[in-house]
mmCIF file of C-alpha atoms in Angstrom:
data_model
loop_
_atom_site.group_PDB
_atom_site.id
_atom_site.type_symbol
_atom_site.label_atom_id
_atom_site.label_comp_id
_atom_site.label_asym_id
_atom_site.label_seq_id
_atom_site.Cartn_x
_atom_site.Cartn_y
_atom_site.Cartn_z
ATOM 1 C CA UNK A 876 13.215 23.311 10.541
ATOM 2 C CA UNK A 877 13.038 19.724 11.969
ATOM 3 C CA UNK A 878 11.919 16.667 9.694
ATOM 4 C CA UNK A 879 11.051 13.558 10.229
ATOM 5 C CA UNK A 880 12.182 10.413 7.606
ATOM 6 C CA UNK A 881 8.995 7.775 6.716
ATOM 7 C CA UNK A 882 9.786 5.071 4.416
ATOM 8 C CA UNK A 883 7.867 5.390 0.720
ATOM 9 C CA UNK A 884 5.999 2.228 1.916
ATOM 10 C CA UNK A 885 4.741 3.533 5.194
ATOM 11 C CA UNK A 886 3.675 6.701 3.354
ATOM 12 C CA UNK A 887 2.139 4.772 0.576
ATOM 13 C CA UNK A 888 0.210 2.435 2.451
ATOM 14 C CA UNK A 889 -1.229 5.419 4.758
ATOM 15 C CA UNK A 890 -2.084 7.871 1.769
ATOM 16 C CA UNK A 891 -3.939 4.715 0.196
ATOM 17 C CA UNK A 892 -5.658 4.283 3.329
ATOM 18 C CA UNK A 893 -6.936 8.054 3.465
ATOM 19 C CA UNK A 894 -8.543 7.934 -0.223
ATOM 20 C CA UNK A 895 -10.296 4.168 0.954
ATOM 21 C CA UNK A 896 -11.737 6.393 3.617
ATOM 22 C CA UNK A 897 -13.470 9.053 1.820
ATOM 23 C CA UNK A 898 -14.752 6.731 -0.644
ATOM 24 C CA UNK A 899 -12.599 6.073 -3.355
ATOM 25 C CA UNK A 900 -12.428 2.017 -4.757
ATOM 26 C CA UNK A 901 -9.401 0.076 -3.881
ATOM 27 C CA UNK A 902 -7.776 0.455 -7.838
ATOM 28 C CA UNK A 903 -8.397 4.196 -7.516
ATOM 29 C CA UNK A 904 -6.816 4.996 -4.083
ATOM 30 C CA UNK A 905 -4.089 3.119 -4.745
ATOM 31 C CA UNK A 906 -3.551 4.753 -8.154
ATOM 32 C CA UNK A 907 -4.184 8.206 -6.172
ATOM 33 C CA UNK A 908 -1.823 7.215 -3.315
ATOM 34 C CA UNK A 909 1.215 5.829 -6.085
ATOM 35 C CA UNK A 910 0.818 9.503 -7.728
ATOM 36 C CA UNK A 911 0.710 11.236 -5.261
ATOM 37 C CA UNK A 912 3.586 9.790 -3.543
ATOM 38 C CA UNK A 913 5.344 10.086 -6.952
ATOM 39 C CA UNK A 914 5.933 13.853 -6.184
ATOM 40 C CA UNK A 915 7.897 13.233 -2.858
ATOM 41 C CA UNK A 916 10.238 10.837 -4.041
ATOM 42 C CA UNK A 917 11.234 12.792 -7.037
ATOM 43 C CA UNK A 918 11.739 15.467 -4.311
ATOM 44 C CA UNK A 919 9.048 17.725 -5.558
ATOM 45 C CA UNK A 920 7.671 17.834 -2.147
ATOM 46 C CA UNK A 921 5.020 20.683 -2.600
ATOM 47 C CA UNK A 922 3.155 18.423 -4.681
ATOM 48 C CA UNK A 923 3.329 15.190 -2.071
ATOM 49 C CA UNK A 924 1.699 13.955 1.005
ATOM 50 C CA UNK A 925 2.288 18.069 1.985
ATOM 51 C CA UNK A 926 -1.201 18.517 -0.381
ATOM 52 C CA UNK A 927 -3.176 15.114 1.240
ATOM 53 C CA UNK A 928 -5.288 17.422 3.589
ATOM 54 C CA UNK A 929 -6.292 19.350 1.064
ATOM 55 C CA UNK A 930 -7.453 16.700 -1.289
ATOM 56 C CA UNK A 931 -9.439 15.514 1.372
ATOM 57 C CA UNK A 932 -11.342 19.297 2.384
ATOM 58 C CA UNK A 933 -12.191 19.264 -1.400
ATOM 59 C CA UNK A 934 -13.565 15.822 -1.181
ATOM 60 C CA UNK A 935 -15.558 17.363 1.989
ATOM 61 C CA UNK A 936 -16.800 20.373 0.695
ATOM 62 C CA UNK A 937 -18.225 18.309 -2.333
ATOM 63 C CA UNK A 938 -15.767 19.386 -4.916
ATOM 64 C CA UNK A 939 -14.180 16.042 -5.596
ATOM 65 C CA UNK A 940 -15.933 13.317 -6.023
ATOM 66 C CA UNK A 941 -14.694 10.225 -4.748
ATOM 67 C CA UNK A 942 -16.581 7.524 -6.949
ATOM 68 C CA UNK A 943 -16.621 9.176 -10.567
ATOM 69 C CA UNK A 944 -17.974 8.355 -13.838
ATOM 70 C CA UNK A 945 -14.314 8.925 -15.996
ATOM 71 C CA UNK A 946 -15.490 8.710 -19.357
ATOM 72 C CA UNK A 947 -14.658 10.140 -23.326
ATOM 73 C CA UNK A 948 -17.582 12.205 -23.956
ATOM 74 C CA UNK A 949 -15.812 12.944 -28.032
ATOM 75 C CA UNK A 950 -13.462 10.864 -29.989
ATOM 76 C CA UNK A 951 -11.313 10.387 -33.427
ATOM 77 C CA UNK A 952 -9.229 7.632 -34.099
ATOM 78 C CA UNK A 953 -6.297 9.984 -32.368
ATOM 79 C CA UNK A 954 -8.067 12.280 -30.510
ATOM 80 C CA UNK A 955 -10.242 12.191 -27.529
ATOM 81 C CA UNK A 956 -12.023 14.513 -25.061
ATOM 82 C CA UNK A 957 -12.729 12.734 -21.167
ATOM 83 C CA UNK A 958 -15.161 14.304 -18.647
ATOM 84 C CA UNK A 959 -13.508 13.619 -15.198
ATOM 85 C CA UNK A 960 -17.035 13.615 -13.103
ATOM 86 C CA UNK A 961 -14.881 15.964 -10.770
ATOM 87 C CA UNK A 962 -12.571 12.739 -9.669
ATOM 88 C CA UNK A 963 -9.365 13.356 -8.234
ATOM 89 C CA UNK A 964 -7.091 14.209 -11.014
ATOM 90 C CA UNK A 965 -4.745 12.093 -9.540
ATOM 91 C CA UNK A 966 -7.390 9.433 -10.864
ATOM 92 C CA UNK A 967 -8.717 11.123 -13.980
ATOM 93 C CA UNK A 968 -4.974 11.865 -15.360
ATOM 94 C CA UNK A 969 -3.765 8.228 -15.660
ATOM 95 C CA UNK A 970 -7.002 7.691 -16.996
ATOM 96 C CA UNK A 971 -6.565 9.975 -19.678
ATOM 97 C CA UNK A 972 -2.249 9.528 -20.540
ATOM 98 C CA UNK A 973 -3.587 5.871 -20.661
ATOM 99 C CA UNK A 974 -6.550 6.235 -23.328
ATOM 100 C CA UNK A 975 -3.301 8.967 -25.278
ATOM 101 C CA UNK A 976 -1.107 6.159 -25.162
ATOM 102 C CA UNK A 977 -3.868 3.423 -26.629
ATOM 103 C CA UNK A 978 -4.448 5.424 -29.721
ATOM 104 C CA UNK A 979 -0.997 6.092 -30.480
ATOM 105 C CA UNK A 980 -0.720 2.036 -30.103
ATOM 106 C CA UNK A 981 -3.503 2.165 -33.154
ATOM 107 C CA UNK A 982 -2.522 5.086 -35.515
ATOM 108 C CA UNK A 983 0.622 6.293 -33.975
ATOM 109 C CA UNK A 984 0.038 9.683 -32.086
ATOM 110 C CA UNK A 985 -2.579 9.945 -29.281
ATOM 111 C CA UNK A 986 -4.317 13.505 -27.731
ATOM 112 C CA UNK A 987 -6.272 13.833 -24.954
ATOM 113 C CA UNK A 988 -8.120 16.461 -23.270
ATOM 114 C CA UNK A 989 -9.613 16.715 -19.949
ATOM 115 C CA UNK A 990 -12.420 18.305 -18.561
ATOM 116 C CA UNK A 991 -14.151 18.423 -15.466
ATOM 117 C CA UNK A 992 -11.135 17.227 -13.524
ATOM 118 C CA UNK A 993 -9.225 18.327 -10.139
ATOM 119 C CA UNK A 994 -5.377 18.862 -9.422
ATOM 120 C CA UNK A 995 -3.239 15.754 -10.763
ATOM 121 C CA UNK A 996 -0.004 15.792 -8.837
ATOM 122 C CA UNK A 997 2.948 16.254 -11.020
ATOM 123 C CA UNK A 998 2.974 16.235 -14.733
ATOM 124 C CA UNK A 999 6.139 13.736 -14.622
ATOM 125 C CA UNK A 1000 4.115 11.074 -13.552
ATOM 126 C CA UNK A 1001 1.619 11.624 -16.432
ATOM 127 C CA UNK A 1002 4.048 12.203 -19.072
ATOM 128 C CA UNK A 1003 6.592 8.840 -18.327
ATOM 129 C CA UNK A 1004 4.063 6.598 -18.629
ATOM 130 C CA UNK A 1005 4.513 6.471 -22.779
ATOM 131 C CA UNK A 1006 8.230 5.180 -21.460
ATOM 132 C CA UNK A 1007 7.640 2.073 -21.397
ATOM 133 C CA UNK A 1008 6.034 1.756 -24.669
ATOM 134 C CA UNK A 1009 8.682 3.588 -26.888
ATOM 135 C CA UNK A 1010 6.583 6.794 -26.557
ATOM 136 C CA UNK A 1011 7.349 10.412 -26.292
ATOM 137 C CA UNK A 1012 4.886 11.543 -23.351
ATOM 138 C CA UNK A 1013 3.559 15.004 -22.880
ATOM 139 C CA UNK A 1014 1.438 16.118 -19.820
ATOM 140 C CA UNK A 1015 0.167 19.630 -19.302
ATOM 141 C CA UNK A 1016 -2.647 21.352 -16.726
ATOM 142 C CA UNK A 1017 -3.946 24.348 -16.309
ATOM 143 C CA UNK A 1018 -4.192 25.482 -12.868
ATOM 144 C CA UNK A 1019 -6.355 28.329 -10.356
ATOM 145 C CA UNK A 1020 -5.067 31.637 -10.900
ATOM 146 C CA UNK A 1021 -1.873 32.508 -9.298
ATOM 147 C CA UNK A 1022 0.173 33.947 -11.543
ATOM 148 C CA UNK A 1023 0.056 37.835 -13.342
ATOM 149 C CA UNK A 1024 0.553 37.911 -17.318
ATOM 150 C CA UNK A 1025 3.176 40.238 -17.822
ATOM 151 C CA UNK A 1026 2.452 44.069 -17.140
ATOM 152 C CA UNK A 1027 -0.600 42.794 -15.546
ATOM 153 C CA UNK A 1028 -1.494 43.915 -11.530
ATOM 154 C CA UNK A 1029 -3.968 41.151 -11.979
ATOM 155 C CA UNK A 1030 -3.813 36.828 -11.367
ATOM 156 C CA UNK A 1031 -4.751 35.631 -14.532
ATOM 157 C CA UNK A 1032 -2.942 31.832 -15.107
ATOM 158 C CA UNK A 1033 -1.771 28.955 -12.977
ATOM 159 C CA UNK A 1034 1.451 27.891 -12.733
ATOM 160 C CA UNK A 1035 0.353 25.887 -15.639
ATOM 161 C CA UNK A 1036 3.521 23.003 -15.869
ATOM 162 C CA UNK A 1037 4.627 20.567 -18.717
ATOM 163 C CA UNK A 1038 6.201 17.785 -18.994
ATOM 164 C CA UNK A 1039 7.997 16.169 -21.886
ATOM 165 C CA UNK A 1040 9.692 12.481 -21.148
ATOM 166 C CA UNK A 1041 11.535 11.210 -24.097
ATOM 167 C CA UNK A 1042 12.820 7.274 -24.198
ATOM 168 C CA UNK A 1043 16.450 6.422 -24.388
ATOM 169 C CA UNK A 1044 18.245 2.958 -24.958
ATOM 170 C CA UNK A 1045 21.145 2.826 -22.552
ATOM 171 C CA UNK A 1046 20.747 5.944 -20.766
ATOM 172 C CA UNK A 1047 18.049 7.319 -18.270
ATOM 173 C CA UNK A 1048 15.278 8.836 -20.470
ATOM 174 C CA UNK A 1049 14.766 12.778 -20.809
ATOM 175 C CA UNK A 1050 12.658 14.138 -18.709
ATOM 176 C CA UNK A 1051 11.834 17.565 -17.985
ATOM 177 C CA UNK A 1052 8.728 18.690 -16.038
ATOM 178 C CA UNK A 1053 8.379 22.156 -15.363
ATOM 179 C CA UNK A 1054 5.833 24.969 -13.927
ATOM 180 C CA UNK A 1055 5.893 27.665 -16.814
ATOM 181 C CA UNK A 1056 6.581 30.288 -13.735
ATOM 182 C CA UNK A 1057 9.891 31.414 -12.278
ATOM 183 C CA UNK A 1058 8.782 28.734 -9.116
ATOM 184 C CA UNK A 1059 5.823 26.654 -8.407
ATOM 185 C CA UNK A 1060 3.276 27.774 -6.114
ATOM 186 C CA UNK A 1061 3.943 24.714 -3.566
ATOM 187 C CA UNK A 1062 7.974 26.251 -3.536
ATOM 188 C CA UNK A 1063 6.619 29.288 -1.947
ATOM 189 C CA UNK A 1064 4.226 26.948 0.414
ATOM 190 C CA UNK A 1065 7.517 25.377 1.885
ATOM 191 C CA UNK A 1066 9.476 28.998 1.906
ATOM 192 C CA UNK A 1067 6.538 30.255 4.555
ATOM 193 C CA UNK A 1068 6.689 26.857 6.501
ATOM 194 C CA UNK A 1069 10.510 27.631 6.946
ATOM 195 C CA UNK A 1070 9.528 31.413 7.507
ATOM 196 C CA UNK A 1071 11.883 32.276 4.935
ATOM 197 C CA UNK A 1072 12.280 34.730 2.057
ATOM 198 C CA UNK A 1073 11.598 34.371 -1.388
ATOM 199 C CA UNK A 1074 14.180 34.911 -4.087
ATOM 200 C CA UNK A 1075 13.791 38.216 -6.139
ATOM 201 C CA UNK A 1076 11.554 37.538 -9.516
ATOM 202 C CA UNK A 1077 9.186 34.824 -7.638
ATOM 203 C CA UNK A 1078 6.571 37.118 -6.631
ATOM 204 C CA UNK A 1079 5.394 40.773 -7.138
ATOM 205 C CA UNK A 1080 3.211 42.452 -4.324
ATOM 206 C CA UNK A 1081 -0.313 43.693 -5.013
ATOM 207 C CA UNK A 1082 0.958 46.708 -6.726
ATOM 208 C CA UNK A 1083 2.811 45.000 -9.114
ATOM 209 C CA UNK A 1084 6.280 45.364 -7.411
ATOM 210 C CA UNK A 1085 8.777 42.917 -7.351
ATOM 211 C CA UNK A 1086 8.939 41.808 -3.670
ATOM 212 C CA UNK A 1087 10.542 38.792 -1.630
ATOM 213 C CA UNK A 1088 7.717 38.274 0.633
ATOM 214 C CA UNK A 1089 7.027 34.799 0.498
ATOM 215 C CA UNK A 1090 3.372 35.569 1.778
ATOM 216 C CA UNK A 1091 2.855 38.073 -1.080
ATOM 217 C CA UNK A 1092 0.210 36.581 -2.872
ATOM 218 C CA UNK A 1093 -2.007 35.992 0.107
ATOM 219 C CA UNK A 1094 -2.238 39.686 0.158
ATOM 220 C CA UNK A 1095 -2.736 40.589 -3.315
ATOM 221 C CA UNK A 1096 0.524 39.531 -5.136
ATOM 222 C CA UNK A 1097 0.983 37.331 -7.677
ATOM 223 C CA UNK A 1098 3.474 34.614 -8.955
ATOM 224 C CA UNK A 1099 5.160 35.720 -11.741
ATOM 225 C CA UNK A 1100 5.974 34.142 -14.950
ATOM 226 C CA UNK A 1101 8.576 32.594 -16.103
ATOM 227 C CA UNK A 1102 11.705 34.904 -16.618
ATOM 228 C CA UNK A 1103 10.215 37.207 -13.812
ATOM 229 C CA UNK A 1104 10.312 40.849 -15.485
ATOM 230 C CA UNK A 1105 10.174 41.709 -18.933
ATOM 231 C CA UNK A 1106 13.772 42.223 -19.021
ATOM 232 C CA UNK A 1107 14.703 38.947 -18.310
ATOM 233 C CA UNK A 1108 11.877 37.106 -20.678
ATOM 234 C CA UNK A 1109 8.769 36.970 -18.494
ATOM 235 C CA UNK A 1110 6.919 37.244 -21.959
ATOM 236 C CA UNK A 1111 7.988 34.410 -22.587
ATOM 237 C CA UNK A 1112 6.919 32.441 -19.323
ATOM 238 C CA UNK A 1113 3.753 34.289 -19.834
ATOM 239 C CA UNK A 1114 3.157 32.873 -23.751
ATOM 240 C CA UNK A 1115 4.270 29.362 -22.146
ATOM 241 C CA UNK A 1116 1.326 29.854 -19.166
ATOM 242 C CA UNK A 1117 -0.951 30.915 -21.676
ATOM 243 C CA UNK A 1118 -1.029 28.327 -24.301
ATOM 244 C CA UNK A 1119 -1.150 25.398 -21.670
ATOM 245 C CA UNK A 1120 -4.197 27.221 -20.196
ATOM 246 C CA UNK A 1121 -5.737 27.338 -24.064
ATOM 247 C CA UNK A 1122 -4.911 23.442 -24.373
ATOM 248 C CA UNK A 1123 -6.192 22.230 -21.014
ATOM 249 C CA UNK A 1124 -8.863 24.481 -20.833
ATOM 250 C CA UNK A 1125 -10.541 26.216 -23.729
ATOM 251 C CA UNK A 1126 -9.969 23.007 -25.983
ATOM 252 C CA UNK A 1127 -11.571 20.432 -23.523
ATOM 253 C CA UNK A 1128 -14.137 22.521 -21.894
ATOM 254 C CA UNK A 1129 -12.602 23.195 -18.760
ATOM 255 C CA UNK A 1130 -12.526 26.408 -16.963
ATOM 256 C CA UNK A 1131 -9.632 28.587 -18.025
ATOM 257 C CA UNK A 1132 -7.880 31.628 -17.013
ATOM 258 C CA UNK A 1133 -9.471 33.378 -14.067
ATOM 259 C CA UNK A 1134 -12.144 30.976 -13.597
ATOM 260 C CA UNK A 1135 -10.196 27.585 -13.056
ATOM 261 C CA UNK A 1136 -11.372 26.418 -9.223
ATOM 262 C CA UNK A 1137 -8.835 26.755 -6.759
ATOM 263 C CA UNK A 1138 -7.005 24.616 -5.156
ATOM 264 C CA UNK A 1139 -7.844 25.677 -1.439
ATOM 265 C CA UNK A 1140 -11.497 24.361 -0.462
ATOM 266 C CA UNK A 1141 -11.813 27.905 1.780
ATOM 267 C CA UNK A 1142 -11.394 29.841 -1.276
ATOM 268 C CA UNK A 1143 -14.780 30.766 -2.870
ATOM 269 C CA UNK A 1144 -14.880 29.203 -6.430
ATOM 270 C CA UNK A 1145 -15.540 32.184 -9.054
ATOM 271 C CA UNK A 1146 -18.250 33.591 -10.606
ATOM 272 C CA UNK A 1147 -19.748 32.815 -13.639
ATOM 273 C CA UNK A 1148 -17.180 29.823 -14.790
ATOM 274 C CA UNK A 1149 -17.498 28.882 -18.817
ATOM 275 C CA UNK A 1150 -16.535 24.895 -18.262
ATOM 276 C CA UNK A 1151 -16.097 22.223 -16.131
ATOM 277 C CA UNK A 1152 -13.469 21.652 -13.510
ATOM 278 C CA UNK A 1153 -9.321 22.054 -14.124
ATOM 279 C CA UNK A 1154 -8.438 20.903 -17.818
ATOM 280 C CA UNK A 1155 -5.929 18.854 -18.420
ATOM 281 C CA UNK A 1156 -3.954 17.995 -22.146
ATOM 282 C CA UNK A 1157 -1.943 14.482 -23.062
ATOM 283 C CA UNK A 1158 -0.080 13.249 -25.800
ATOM 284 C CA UNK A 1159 1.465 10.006 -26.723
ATOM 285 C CA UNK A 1160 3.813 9.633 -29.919
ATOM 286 C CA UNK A 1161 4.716 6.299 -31.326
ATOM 287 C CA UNK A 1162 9.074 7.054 -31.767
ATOM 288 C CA UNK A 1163 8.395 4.017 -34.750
ATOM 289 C CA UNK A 1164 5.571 6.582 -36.249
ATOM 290 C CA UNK A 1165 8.295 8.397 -37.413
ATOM 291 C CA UNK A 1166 11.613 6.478 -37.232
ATOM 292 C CA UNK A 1167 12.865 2.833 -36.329
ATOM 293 C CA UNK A 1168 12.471 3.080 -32.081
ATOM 294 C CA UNK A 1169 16.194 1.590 -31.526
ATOM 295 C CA UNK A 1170 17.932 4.291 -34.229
ATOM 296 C CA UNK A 1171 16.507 6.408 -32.384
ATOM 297 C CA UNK A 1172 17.027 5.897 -29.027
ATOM 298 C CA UNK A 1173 20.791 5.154 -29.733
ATOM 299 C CA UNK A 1174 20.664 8.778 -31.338
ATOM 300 C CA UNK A 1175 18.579 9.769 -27.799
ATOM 301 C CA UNK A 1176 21.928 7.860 -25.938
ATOM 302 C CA UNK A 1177 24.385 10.040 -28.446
ATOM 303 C CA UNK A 1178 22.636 13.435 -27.337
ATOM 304 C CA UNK A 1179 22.222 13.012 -23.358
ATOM 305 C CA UNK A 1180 25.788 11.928 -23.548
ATOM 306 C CA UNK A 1181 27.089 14.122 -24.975
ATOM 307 C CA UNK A 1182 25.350 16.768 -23.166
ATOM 308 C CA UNK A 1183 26.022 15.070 -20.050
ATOM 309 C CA UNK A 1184 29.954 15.441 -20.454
ATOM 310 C CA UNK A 1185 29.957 18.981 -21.524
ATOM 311 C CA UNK A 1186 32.731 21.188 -19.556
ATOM 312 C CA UNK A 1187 31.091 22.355 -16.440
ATOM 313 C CA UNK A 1188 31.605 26.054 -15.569
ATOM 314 C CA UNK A 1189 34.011 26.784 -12.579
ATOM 315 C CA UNK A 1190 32.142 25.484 -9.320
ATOM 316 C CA UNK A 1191 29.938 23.964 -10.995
ATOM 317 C CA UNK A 1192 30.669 19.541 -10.783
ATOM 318 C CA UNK A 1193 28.740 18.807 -13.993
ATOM 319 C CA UNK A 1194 26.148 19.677 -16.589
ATOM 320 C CA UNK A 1195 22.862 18.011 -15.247
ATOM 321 C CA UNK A 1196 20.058 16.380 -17.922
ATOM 322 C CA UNK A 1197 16.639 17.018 -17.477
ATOM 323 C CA UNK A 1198 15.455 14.195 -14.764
ATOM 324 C CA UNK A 1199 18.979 13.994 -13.299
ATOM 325 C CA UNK A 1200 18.319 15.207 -9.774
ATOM 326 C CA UNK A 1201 14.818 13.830 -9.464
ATOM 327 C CA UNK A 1202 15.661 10.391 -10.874
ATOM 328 C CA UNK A 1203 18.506 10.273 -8.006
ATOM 329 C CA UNK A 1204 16.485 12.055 -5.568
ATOM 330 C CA UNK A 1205 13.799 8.917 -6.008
ATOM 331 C CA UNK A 1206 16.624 5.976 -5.649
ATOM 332 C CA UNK A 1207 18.359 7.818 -2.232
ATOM 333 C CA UNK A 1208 14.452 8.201 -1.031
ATOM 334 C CA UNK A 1209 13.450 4.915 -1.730
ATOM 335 C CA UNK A 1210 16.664 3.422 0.202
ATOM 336 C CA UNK A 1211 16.961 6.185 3.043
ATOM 337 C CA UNK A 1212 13.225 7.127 3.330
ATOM 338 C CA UNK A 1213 10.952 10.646 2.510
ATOM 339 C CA UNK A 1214 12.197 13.834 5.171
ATOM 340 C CA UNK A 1215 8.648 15.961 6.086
ATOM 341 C CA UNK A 1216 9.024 18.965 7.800
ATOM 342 C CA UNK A 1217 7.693 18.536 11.438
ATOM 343 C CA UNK A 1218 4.202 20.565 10.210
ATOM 344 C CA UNK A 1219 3.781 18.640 7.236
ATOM 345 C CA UNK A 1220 3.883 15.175 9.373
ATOM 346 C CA UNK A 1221 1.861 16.832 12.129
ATOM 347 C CA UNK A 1222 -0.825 17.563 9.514
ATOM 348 C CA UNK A 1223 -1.189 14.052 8.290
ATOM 349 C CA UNK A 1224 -1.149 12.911 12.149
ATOM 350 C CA UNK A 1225 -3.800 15.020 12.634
ATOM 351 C CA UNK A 1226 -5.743 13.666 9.080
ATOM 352 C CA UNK A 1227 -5.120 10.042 10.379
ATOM 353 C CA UNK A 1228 -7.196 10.866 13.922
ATOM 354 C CA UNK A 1229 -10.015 12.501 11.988
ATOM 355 C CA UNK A 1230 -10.959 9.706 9.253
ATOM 356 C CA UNK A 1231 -10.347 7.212 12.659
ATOM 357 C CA UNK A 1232 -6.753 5.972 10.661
ATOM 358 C CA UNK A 1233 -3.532 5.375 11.477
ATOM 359 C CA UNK A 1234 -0.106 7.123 11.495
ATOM 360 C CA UNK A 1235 2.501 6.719 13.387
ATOM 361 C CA UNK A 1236 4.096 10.195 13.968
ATOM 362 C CA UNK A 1237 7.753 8.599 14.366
ATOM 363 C CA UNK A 1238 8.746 6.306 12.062
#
């Protein structure tokens, strides 16, 4: 399928522009717009500028609210729970890694839960901000219900991702970032763009079959945990699912399981919900809380080093470290600009003539 290439400032600039026009302050749209955009240069592209619209039909249909009150509504010295006031939780998230990481500044570990908040981009962004202070980051949501427990015929979780970004001294830090399914949601989004298949243990079919329909959970399917059968550890992917789902959601307040809101604004939001919003979970830890920062990054360099030059298998170049291909995937997109498929840049051309914007559909 054709694409067209926009520079990360063009796309920026324009995405910041959309979030002015539905309401949101200058400091949050262009916090919205840099997370947001965060996604496509790391080349997770189902979680970019592809999702814009549909930030903006929640924002119309009243589920997002584009001037919240973000606030802790419970706190410890290490702990905190923040109501989101149904903000973009590309808003509400730095809000909350930020108020993690402030804590851990005071007593050397920070947790934060989130309710009452919408979808919040990728978890990478969330999780690297503790980077720059010598912090371990963690970022976790829960998400609507996509995905079927194992044995179940039934959607139960989200894709429900993590993300874990570890500081290094010399070397890029460790970063992984992961849905806790055998493929995101937003994979299968670009799959049916490209009219294409999906690879055997993404999806089972209403009846619980393993299918490659990528359209399968439109009618009835599900996503499938991570592993995709039992055989090959889809308990596990399921256990994984589940206890970001118990973090983000039953500990904060937030809907959980079947009842977290979903993501399209068409789809009717279900019945009798127990919280408030998507949940969210952060943590910040202080490396000096347990050990001197620089020991241990120079262990941190020792380990992704060595890693790094273990013996590749035949046809394979070399053993990648978590945050390998996005990290390089972000420096050749900021120098040779962000591809979108021809419908994805149609779609924002579209956006730009309804809030009276602009976007230039060649770059």
């Amino acid at each position: 399928m054709a694409e067209r290439i926009y520079s990360y400032e063009h796309l920026l600039h324009f995405t910041e522009n959309v979030f002015k026009q539905i309401g949101c302050n200058a400091e949050h749209a262009a916090t919205a717009a840099r997370v947001l955009l965060s996604a496509d240069l790391r080349g997770i592209d189902s979680h970019g500028v592809a999702r814009l619209s549909g930030y903006v039909r929640l924002w119309e249909v009243k589920r997002v609210n584009a001037t919240p009150d973000i606030r802790i509504v419970h706190e410890t010295p290490s702990t905190a729970v923040v109501d989101g006031d149904s903000g973009l939780g590309l808003v509400v998230a730095p809000y909350a890694m930020q108020v993690a990481i402030d804590k851990a500044k005071n007593v050397g570990t920070g947790w934060v839960s989130v309710e009452n908040s919408n979808h919040f981009g990728i978890a990478g962004y969330h999780g690297m901000m503790a980077l720059e202070h010598d912090m371990i980051g963690i970022a976790m949501t829960n998400a609507s219900p996509l995905v079927a427990p194992t044995f179940s015929a039934e959607k139960l979780l989200g894709t429900n991702p993590i993300c874990v970004a570890i500081p290094a001294g010399q070397e890029q830090p460790f970063i992984a970032d992961l849905a806790t399914t055998t493929a995101a949601n937003g994979k299968l989004e670009i799959l049916q763009r490209k009219n294409m298949d999906a690879p055997l243990g993404w999806v089972q079919d209403a009846k619980g079959q393993a299918t490659t329909d990528a359209h399968a959970v439109k009618s009835g399917g599900a996503l499938l945990p991570l592993g995709g059968d039992r055989e090959h550890g889809s308990h596990k992917g399921y256990a994984l699912g589940a206890m970001v789902d118990i973090f983000c959601g039953v500990l904060s307040g937030a809907n959980y399981g079947p009842w977290v809101p979903p993501f399209p604004a068409y789809v009717p939001m279900p019945d009798s919900m127990p919280g408030k919003g998507i949940g969210h979970f952060f943590g910040a830890m202080r490396v000096d809380a347990f050990r001197p920062a620089s020991a241990f990054k120079e262990n941190m360099d020792t380990w992704l080093r060595r890693f790094r030059s273990a013996r590749p298998i035949e046809g394979e170049e070399r053993v990648l470290i978590p945050g390998d291909p996005e990290r390089e995937m972000e420096a050749s997109r900021l120098e040779h600009g962000i591809p979108l498929l021809e419908p994805v840049a149609e779609d924002l051309q579209k956006l730009a003539e309804k809030l009276n914007i602009s976007f230039e559909l060649m770059q």
